[in-house]
Amino acid sequence: MTATDYIQNMRQIWDQKYANEPEFLQVLHEFVDSIGPVLEEHPEYVEANLLGLIAIPERIFQFRVPWQDDQGHWQVNTGYRIQFNSAIGPYKGGLRFHPTVNLSILKFLGFEQIFKNALTGQPIGGGKGGADFDPKGKSDAEIMRFCQSFMTELQKYIGPNRDVPAGDIGVGGREIGYLFGQYKRLREFENGVLTGKPLTYGGSLARTQATGYGAVYFLENMLSSKGEELAGKRVMVSGAGNVAIYAIEKLTELGAIPLTASDSNGYVIDEEGIDVELLKVIKEERRERISAYAKERPSARYYEGSVWTADLAVDVIMPCATQNEVQADGAHQAIQNGARFVSEGANMPLDKAATDLFLEAGVYVGPAKAANAGGVAVSALEMAQNSQRMHWTFEEVDRQLKTIMDDIYYTSAQSAKDYTDNPDNLIAGANIAGFKKVAEAMFSQGLV
């Protein structure tokens, strides 16, 4: 069977098998679009049905999570952990607490994590997990009780050399602390079992900043390859969570002008550049809506709806909120706004129509599995520090983060040059580079 026939056959199988898992099906199609040249180069991958193997998680755990609210009523949610691929190292990937969490979303995230982790050059496999629990509006005590119940089941399946979860949407330092405390209560003190921990028991400096900083370092490489620099660039950023806040912080530090921030209700435009310290107070300390920013910042305006509808002259967009947030109409608007570069801070923030429009318009797109890899890269550095019983300085971790992001850009760009007719197609380049590394590891281990 030729590589082309094999890919077409896998598409048909996936379309039937995952018809009710749209996010997972989307990421499979996006991935397989890129890797035909590698399959042609390695017919043994076709013969061994490597795509069929790699698309199915090694194991999935699904469990109930009962917890008691502050009124004494019992609530229940569904928890998950997907251990997708351990060819390169222990499973590594975040936990997401959000009401939209389901198997399709977690499988898409876990599949992306395999290749994202491979691109970092760190010895970590791919996994993901979470629950359909919404931390918004919950008291600290309710969140603690939920996390304790969740970890009571999860602890059976994780460990420093087996599976190392971290945070994601809805899971920050507070939640990681409660999860770690319950793990320690049930098992023992193993500070390498979770990453994103507070500094007092094994956390790493720069981990909070890593995903946002990393997406900006990746963007710097994209700009540099075109003979441009970041200073003075007008940037539209979506989101107001951890990734967006620290992307805005690094953009400002490097002389760019981040103009926007957003949440699920609306967005703010600040022509003087987003004041990151005020944004931190509103979102991290007071946990308020983004509209509060405009009330306290005279240069800012608040609008309801999606930031991707904004008519605003920009050079760069950085979607840092959630999957499929930029669709065809948003891509049209961004192109009209003058955007020439995209650095994806969120996981799969462009849907297929938006991606195609950007590529057709010659917009240079930095895909999530490359641009978004800074968080998991520093999580791996946190694991290394835990293993060594050491604590590195912020500057040392940040230096290593920048080196890793530079290497990811180079590897992705080189793969695009070597395997495609478009050296600017970093989407294909990142897919190919990550796939090659995972495929080689799986073959050398006897396809286990």
Coordinates of C-alpha atoms in Angstrom, one line a residue:
M1 CA 0.0 0.0 0.0
T2 CA 1.3 3.4 -0.9
A3 CA 1.6 6.2 1.7
T4 CA -1.2 8.1 0.0
D5 CA -3.5 5.1 0.0
Y6 CA -2.7 4.4 3.6
I7 CA -3.5 7.9 4.7
Q8 CA -6.8 7.9 2.8
N9 CA -7.7 4.5 4.4
M10 CA -6.9 5.8 7.9
R11 CA -9.0 8.9 7.3
Q12 CA -12.0 6.7 6.4
I13 CA -11.5 4.6 9.5
W14 CA -11.2 7.6 11.8
D15 CA -14.2 9.4 10.2
Q16 CA -16.3 6.4 11.2
K17 CA -14.7 5.6 14.5
Y18 CA -14.5 9.1 15.9
A19 CA -17.6 10.7 14.3
N20 CA -18.8 11.7 17.8
E21 CA -15.4 13.1 18.9
P22 CA -15.1 16.2 16.7
E23 CA -12.1 17.8 18.4
F24 CA -10.1 14.5 18.3
L25 CA -11.1 13.9 14.7
Q26 CA -10.0 17.5 13.8
V27 CA -6.5 17.0 15.2
L28 CA -6.0 13.6 13.6
H29 CA -6.9 15.1 10.1
E30 CA -4.6 18.2 10.7
F31 CA -1.8 15.9 11.7
V32 CA -2.1 13.3 8.9
D33 CA -2.2 16.1 6.3
S34 CA 1.5 16.7 7.0
I35 CA 3.3 13.5 7.4
G36 CA 2.9 11.8 4.0
P37 CA 6.5 12.6 3.1
V38 CA 7.8 10.7 6.2
L39 CA 5.6 7.7 5.4
E40 CA 6.9 7.7 1.8
E41 CA 10.5 7.7 3.2
H42 CA 9.7 4.9 5.7
P43 CA 7.4 2.3 4.1
E44 CA 7.9 0.2 7.2
Y45 CA 5.7 2.6 9.1
V46 CA 2.9 1.9 6.6
E47 CA 3.4 -1.8 6.8
A48 CA 3.3 -1.7 10.6
N49 CA 0.2 0.5 10.6
L50 CA 1.9 3.0 12.8
L51 CA -0.9 5.6 12.4
G52 CA -3.4 3.1 13.6
L53 CA -1.3 2.4 16.6
I54 CA -0.4 6.0 17.5
A55 CA -4.0 7.3 17.3
I56 CA -5.2 5.0 20.1
P57 CA -4.2 5.9 23.7
E58 CA -2.2 3.3 25.6
R59 CA -4.9 3.5 28.3
I60 CA -7.8 5.7 29.4
F61 CA -9.1 6.0 33.0
Q62 CA -12.6 7.4 33.6
F63 CA -14.0 7.8 37.2
R64 CA -16.6 9.5 39.2
V65 CA -15.6 12.4 41.6
P66 CA -18.1 12.9 44.4
W67 CA -17.6 16.0 46.6
Q68 CA -19.6 18.0 49.1
D69 CA -20.4 21.7 48.6
D70 CA -20.5 24.3 51.3
Q71 CA -24.2 23.7 51.9
G72 CA -23.6 20.1 52.7
H73 CA -25.0 18.8 49.4
W74 CA -23.3 16.0 47.5
Q75 CA -22.2 16.8 44.0
V76 CA -20.6 14.5 41.4
N77 CA -18.4 15.0 38.4
T78 CA -16.6 12.8 35.9
G79 CA -12.8 12.6 36.0
Y80 CA -10.4 11.4 33.3
R81 CA -6.8 10.6 32.7
I82 CA -5.5 9.6 29.2
Q83 CA -2.1 8.0 29.1
F84 CA -1.6 8.4 25.3
N85 CA 2.0 7.5 24.5
S86 CA 5.1 6.7 26.6
A87 CA 7.6 6.0 23.8
I88 CA 9.9 8.8 24.8
G89 CA 9.2 9.0 28.6
P90 CA 6.6 9.0 31.3
Y91 CA 3.2 10.5 30.4
K92 CA 3.2 14.2 30.8
G93 CA 0.4 16.6 30.3
G94 CA -2.0 18.9 32.2
L95 CA -5.2 18.5 34.0
R96 CA -8.1 20.7 32.9
F97 CA -11.1 21.5 35.1
H98 CA -13.8 23.0 32.9
P99 CA -17.5 22.1 32.3
T100 CA -16.8 21.4 28.6
V101 CA -14.3 18.6 29.4
N102 CA -15.0 15.4 27.7
L103 CA -13.1 12.5 26.0
S104 CA -13.0 14.2 22.6
I105 CA -11.3 17.3 24.0
L106 CA -8.9 15.4 26.2
K107 CA -7.9 13.0 23.4
F108 CA -7.2 15.9 21.1
L109 CA -5.1 17.5 23.8
G110 CA -3.3 14.3 24.7
F111 CA -2.6 13.5 21.0
E112 CA -1.1 17.0 20.5
Q113 CA 0.9 16.6 23.7
I114 CA 2.8 13.5 22.3
F115 CA 4.4 15.6 19.6
K116 CA 4.7 18.8 21.5
N117 CA 6.6 17.0 24.2
A118 CA 8.8 15.3 21.6
L119 CA 9.7 18.7 20.1
T120 CA 11.0 20.0 23.4
G121 CA 13.8 17.4 23.3
Q122 CA 12.9 16.3 26.9
P123 CA 12.3 12.7 27.8
I124 CA 8.6 12.9 28.3
G125 CA 5.6 11.1 26.7
G126 CA 2.1 12.5 26.1
G127 CA -0.9 12.5 28.3
K128 CA -3.8 14.6 29.5
G129 CA -6.6 14.6 32.0
G130 CA -9.2 16.6 33.9
A131 CA -12.8 16.8 34.9
D132 CA -16.1 18.5 33.9
F133 CA -15.9 20.6 37.1
D134 CA -16.1 24.3 37.0
P135 CA -14.0 26.1 39.6
K136 CA -15.6 29.5 38.9
G137 CA -17.8 30.6 41.7
K138 CA -16.6 27.9 44.0
S139 CA -15.1 28.6 47.4
D140 CA -11.6 27.5 48.3
A141 CA -13.0 24.9 50.6
E142 CA -15.2 23.5 47.8
I143 CA -12.3 23.4 45.4
M144 CA -10.1 21.7 48.0
R145 CA -12.7 19.0 48.6
F146 CA -13.1 18.4 44.9
C147 CA -9.4 18.1 44.3
Q148 CA -9.0 15.7 47.3
S149 CA -11.7 13.5 45.8
F150 CA -10.3 13.7 42.3
M151 CA -6.8 12.8 43.6
T152 CA -8.1 9.9 45.7
E153 CA -8.8 8.1 42.4
L154 CA -6.1 9.6 40.2
Q155 CA -3.2 8.6 42.6
K156 CA -3.7 5.0 41.6
Y157 CA -2.4 5.6 38.1
I158 CA 0.4 8.3 38.4
G159 CA 3.9 8.6 39.7
P160 CA 7.2 10.4 39.1
N161 CA 8.4 7.8 36.6
R162 CA 5.0 6.8 35.3
D163 CA 2.7 9.8 34.7
V164 CA 3.3 13.4 35.8
P165 CA 0.2 15.7 35.5
A166 CA 0.4 19.4 35.6
G167 CA -2.1 22.3 35.4
D168 CA -4.2 23.6 32.5
I169 CA -7.4 25.6 32.2
G170 CA -9.0 25.8 35.7
V171 CA -6.0 24.2 37.4
G172 CA -3.4 26.6 38.8
G173 CA -1.1 26.7 41.8
R174 CA -4.0 26.5 44.3
E175 CA -5.5 23.4 42.7
I176 CA -2.1 21.7 42.3
G177 CA -1.4 22.4 46.0
Y178 CA -4.6 20.6 47.0
L179 CA -4.0 17.7 44.6
F180 CA -0.4 17.3 45.9
G181 CA -1.5 17.4 49.5
Q182 CA -4.0 14.6 49.0
Y183 CA -1.4 12.5 47.0
K184 CA 1.0 12.9 49.9
R185 CA -1.6 12.0 52.4
L186 CA -2.4 8.7 50.5
R187 CA 1.0 7.7 49.3
E188 CA 4.2 9.6 50.3
F189 CA 6.1 12.7 49.7
E190 CA 7.2 12.5 46.0
N191 CA 7.6 16.1 44.8
G192 CA 8.1 14.9 41.2
V193 CA 4.6 13.5 40.9
L194 CA 3.1 16.8 39.8
T195 CA 4.5 19.9 38.2
G196 CA 3.4 23.5 38.5
K197 CA 3.9 23.2 42.3
P198 CA 4.4 26.2 44.6
L199 CA 8.1 26.9 45.1
T200 CA 8.0 25.8 48.8
Y201 CA 7.9 22.1 47.9
G202 CA 9.6 21.6 44.6
G203 CA 8.1 24.0 42.1
S204 CA 10.2 25.7 39.5
L205 CA 10.8 29.4 39.1
A206 CA 9.5 30.6 35.7
R207 CA 7.0 27.8 35.4
T208 CA 4.1 30.2 35.7
Q209 CA 5.5 32.4 33.0
A210 CA 6.7 29.6 30.7
T211 CA 3.9 29.0 28.2
G212 CA 3.3 32.7 27.5
Y213 CA 7.1 33.5 27.4
G214 CA 7.7 30.5 25.2
A215 CA 5.1 31.6 22.6
V216 CA 6.8 35.0 22.5
Y217 CA 10.3 33.5 22.1
F218 CA 8.9 31.4 19.3
L219 CA 7.4 34.5 17.7
E220 CA 10.8 36.2 17.9
N221 CA 12.3 33.4 15.8
M222 CA 9.5 33.7 13.2
L223 CA 10.1 37.5 12.9
S224 CA 13.9 37.1 12.8
S225 CA 13.6 34.7 9.9
K226 CA 11.9 37.4 7.9
G227 CA 14.5 40.1 8.9
E228 CA 12.1 41.7 11.4
E229 CA 12.1 42.3 15.1
L230 CA 9.5 42.3 17.8
A231 CA 10.0 45.8 19.1
G232 CA 7.2 48.1 17.9
K233 CA 5.0 45.3 16.7
R234 CA 1.3 45.7 17.4
V235 CA -0.1 42.5 18.9
M236 CA -3.6 41.2 19.4
V237 CA -3.7 38.8 22.3
S238 CA -6.8 36.7 23.3
G239 CA -7.4 35.4 26.8
A240 CA -6.7 36.7 30.2
G241 CA -5.4 33.6 31.9
N242 CA -2.0 32.4 32.7
V243 CA -0.8 32.1 29.0
A244 CA -2.2 35.5 27.9
I245 CA -0.9 37.4 30.9
Y246 CA 2.7 36.3 30.6
A247 CA 2.7 36.6 26.8
I248 CA 1.6 40.2 27.4
E249 CA 4.3 40.6 30.0
K250 CA 7.1 39.3 27.7
L251 CA 5.8 41.2 24.7
T252 CA 5.9 44.5 26.7
E253 CA 9.4 43.7 28.0
L254 CA 10.7 43.2 24.5
G255 CA 9.2 46.4 23.2
A256 CA 6.1 45.1 21.4
I257 CA 2.6 46.7 22.0
P258 CA 0.0 44.1 23.3
L259 CA -3.3 45.8 22.5
T260 CA -5.9 43.4 23.8
A261 CA -7.0 40.9 26.4
S262 CA -10.3 39.0 26.6
D263 CA -12.5 36.6 28.5
S264 CA -15.6 34.6 27.6
N265 CA -17.8 37.8 27.9
G266 CA -15.8 40.3 25.9
Y267 CA -12.5 42.1 25.4
V268 CA -10.6 45.3 26.1
I269 CA -8.5 47.4 23.6
D270 CA -5.8 49.5 25.1
E271 CA -4.0 51.6 22.5
E272 CA -1.3 52.5 25.1
G273 CA -0.6 48.8 25.6
I274 CA -2.1 46.4 28.1
D275 CA -1.0 47.3 31.7
V276 CA 0.1 43.8 32.8
E277 CA 0.3 44.6 36.5
L278 CA -3.3 45.9 36.5
L279 CA -4.3 42.8 34.5
K280 CA -2.7 40.5 37.1
V281 CA -4.5 42.3 39.9
I282 CA -7.9 41.9 38.2
K283 CA -7.5 38.3 37.0
E284 CA -5.1 36.6 39.4
E285 CA -5.8 38.4 42.7
R286 CA -9.4 39.6 42.4
R287 CA -10.6 37.0 39.9
E288 CA -12.8 39.6 38.2
R289 CA -14.1 39.8 34.6
I290 CA -12.0 41.6 32.0
S291 CA -14.5 44.5 31.9
A292 CA -13.0 45.6 35.3
Y293 CA -9.8 46.5 33.4
A294 CA -11.5 49.2 31.3
K295 CA -13.1 50.7 34.4
E296 CA -9.7 51.3 36.0
R297 CA -7.6 52.1 32.9
P298 CA -8.6 55.4 31.1
S299 CA -6.9 54.4 27.8
A300 CA -8.9 51.2 27.6
R301 CA -12.3 50.4 26.0
Y302 CA -14.4 47.3 26.7
Y303 CA -16.5 45.5 24.1
E304 CA -18.8 42.5 24.5
G305 CA -18.3 39.6 22.1
S306 CA -15.2 38.0 20.5
V307 CA -11.9 39.9 20.3
W308 CA -11.6 38.4 16.8
T309 CA -14.3 40.7 15.5
A310 CA -12.3 43.8 16.5
D311 CA -11.3 46.2 13.7
L312 CA -7.8 47.0 14.9
A313 CA -4.6 47.5 13.0
V314 CA -2.1 44.8 14.1
D315 CA 1.0 43.0 12.9
V316 CA 0.7 39.8 15.0
I317 CA -2.1 37.8 16.6
M318 CA -1.5 35.5 19.6
P319 CA -4.6 33.4 20.3
C320 CA -4.1 32.3 24.0
A321 CA -7.6 31.3 25.1
T322 CA -8.9 28.0 24.0
Q323 CA -9.3 25.5 21.1
N324 CA -11.0 26.7 17.8
E325 CA -11.4 30.2 19.1
V326 CA -10.4 31.7 15.7
Q327 CA -12.7 30.6 12.9
A328 CA -13.1 31.8 9.3
D329 CA -14.7 35.1 10.1
G330 CA -12.0 35.8 12.7
A331 CA -9.2 34.9 10.3
H332 CA -10.7 37.2 7.6
Q333 CA -10.8 40.1 10.1
A334 CA -7.2 39.5 11.3
I335 CA -6.0 39.5 7.7
Q336 CA -8.0 42.7 7.1
N337 CA -6.4 44.1 10.2
G338 CA -3.0 43.6 8.7
A339 CA -1.8 40.5 10.7
R340 CA 1.2 38.8 9.1
F341 CA 2.2 36.5 11.9
V342 CA 0.4 34.1 14.2
S343 CA 1.9 32.5 17.3
E344 CA -0.6 30.1 18.9
G345 CA -0.4 30.3 22.7
A346 CA -3.5 28.0 23.2
N347 CA -3.9 24.5 22.0
M348 CA -5.3 24.3 18.5
P349 CA -6.8 27.8 18.6
L350 CA -7.4 28.0 14.8
D351 CA -10.0 25.8 13.2
K352 CA -9.2 24.3 9.8
A353 CA -10.9 27.1 7.8
A354 CA -9.0 29.7 9.7
T355 CA -5.7 27.9 9.2
D356 CA -6.3 27.5 5.5
L357 CA -7.2 31.2 5.1
F358 CA -4.0 32.3 6.9
L359 CA -1.8 30.0 4.8
E360 CA -3.4 31.1 1.5
A361 CA -2.9 34.7 2.5
G362 CA 0.8 34.1 3.3
V363 CA 0.4 34.7 7.0
Y364 CA 3.3 33.0 8.9
V365 CA 1.7 30.6 11.4
G366 CA 3.5 29.2 14.5
P367 CA 1.4 26.1 15.5
A368 CA 0.5 25.3 19.0
K369 CA 2.5 22.1 19.3
A370 CA 5.6 24.2 18.7
A371 CA 4.8 27.7 20.0
N372 CA 2.8 26.5 23.0
A373 CA 5.5 24.1 24.2
G374 CA 7.2 26.4 26.7
G375 CA 5.0 25.3 29.6
V376 CA 5.6 21.6 29.3
A377 CA 9.3 22.3 28.6
V378 CA 9.7 24.0 32.0
S379 CA 7.6 21.3 33.6
A380 CA 10.3 18.9 32.4
L381 CA 12.9 21.2 33.9
E382 CA 10.9 21.1 37.1
M383 CA 11.1 17.3 37.0
A384 CA 14.8 17.5 36.5
Q385 CA 15.2 19.8 39.5
N386 CA 13.1 17.5 41.6
S387 CA 15.2 14.5 40.7
Q388 CA 18.4 16.3 41.5
R389 CA 17.0 17.9 44.7
M390 CA 18.1 21.2 43.3
H391 CA 16.5 24.6 42.7
W392 CA 17.6 26.7 39.7
T393 CA 17.4 30.5 39.5
F394 CA 14.7 32.2 37.4
E395 CA 17.4 33.4 35.0
E396 CA 18.7 29.8 34.5
V397 CA 15.3 28.4 33.8
D398 CA 14.3 31.2 31.5
R399 CA 17.6 30.8 29.6
Q400 CA 16.9 27.1 29.1
L401 CA 13.4 27.9 28.1
K402 CA 14.5 30.3 25.4
T403 CA 17.1 27.7 24.1
I404 CA 14.4 25.1 23.9
M405 CA 12.0 27.4 22.0
D406 CA 14.8 28.4 19.6
D407 CA 15.6 24.7 19.0
I408 CA 11.9 23.9 18.4
Y409 CA 11.7 26.7 15.8
Y410 CA 14.8 25.6 14.1
T411 CA 13.7 21.9 14.0
S412 CA 10.2 22.8 12.7
A413 CA 11.5 25.2 10.1
Q414 CA 14.2 22.7 8.9
S415 CA 11.6 19.9 8.6
A416 CA 9.3 22.2 6.6
K417 CA 12.3 23.0 4.3
D418 CA 13.4 19.3 4.0
Y419 CA 9.9 17.7 3.5
T420 CA 7.6 20.2 2.0
D421 CA 7.4 22.7 -1.0
N422 CA 6.7 25.5 1.4
P423 CA 9.6 26.3 3.9
D424 CA 7.2 28.6 5.8
N425 CA 4.8 25.8 6.6
L426 CA 5.7 25.4 10.3
I427 CA 2.5 23.4 10.9
A428 CA 3.8 20.6 8.7
G429 CA 7.3 21.1 9.9
A430 CA 6.3 20.7 13.6
N431 CA 4.2 17.7 12.8
I432 CA 6.9 16.0 10.9
A433 CA 9.7 16.7 13.4
G434 CA 7.6 15.4 16.3
F435 CA 6.3 12.4 14.5
K436 CA 9.8 11.3 13.3
K437 CA 11.1 11.3 16.9
V438 CA 8.1 9.3 18.3
A439 CA 8.0 6.9 15.4
E440 CA 11.7 6.1 15.7
A441 CA 11.3 5.5 19.5
M442 CA 8.3 3.2 19.0
F443 CA 10.1 1.2 16.3
S444 CA 13.2 0.8 18.4
Q445 CA 11.1 -0.6 21.3
G446 CA 9.2 -3.1 19.2
L447 CA 6.1 -0.9 18.6
V448 CA 5.1 -0.9 22.3

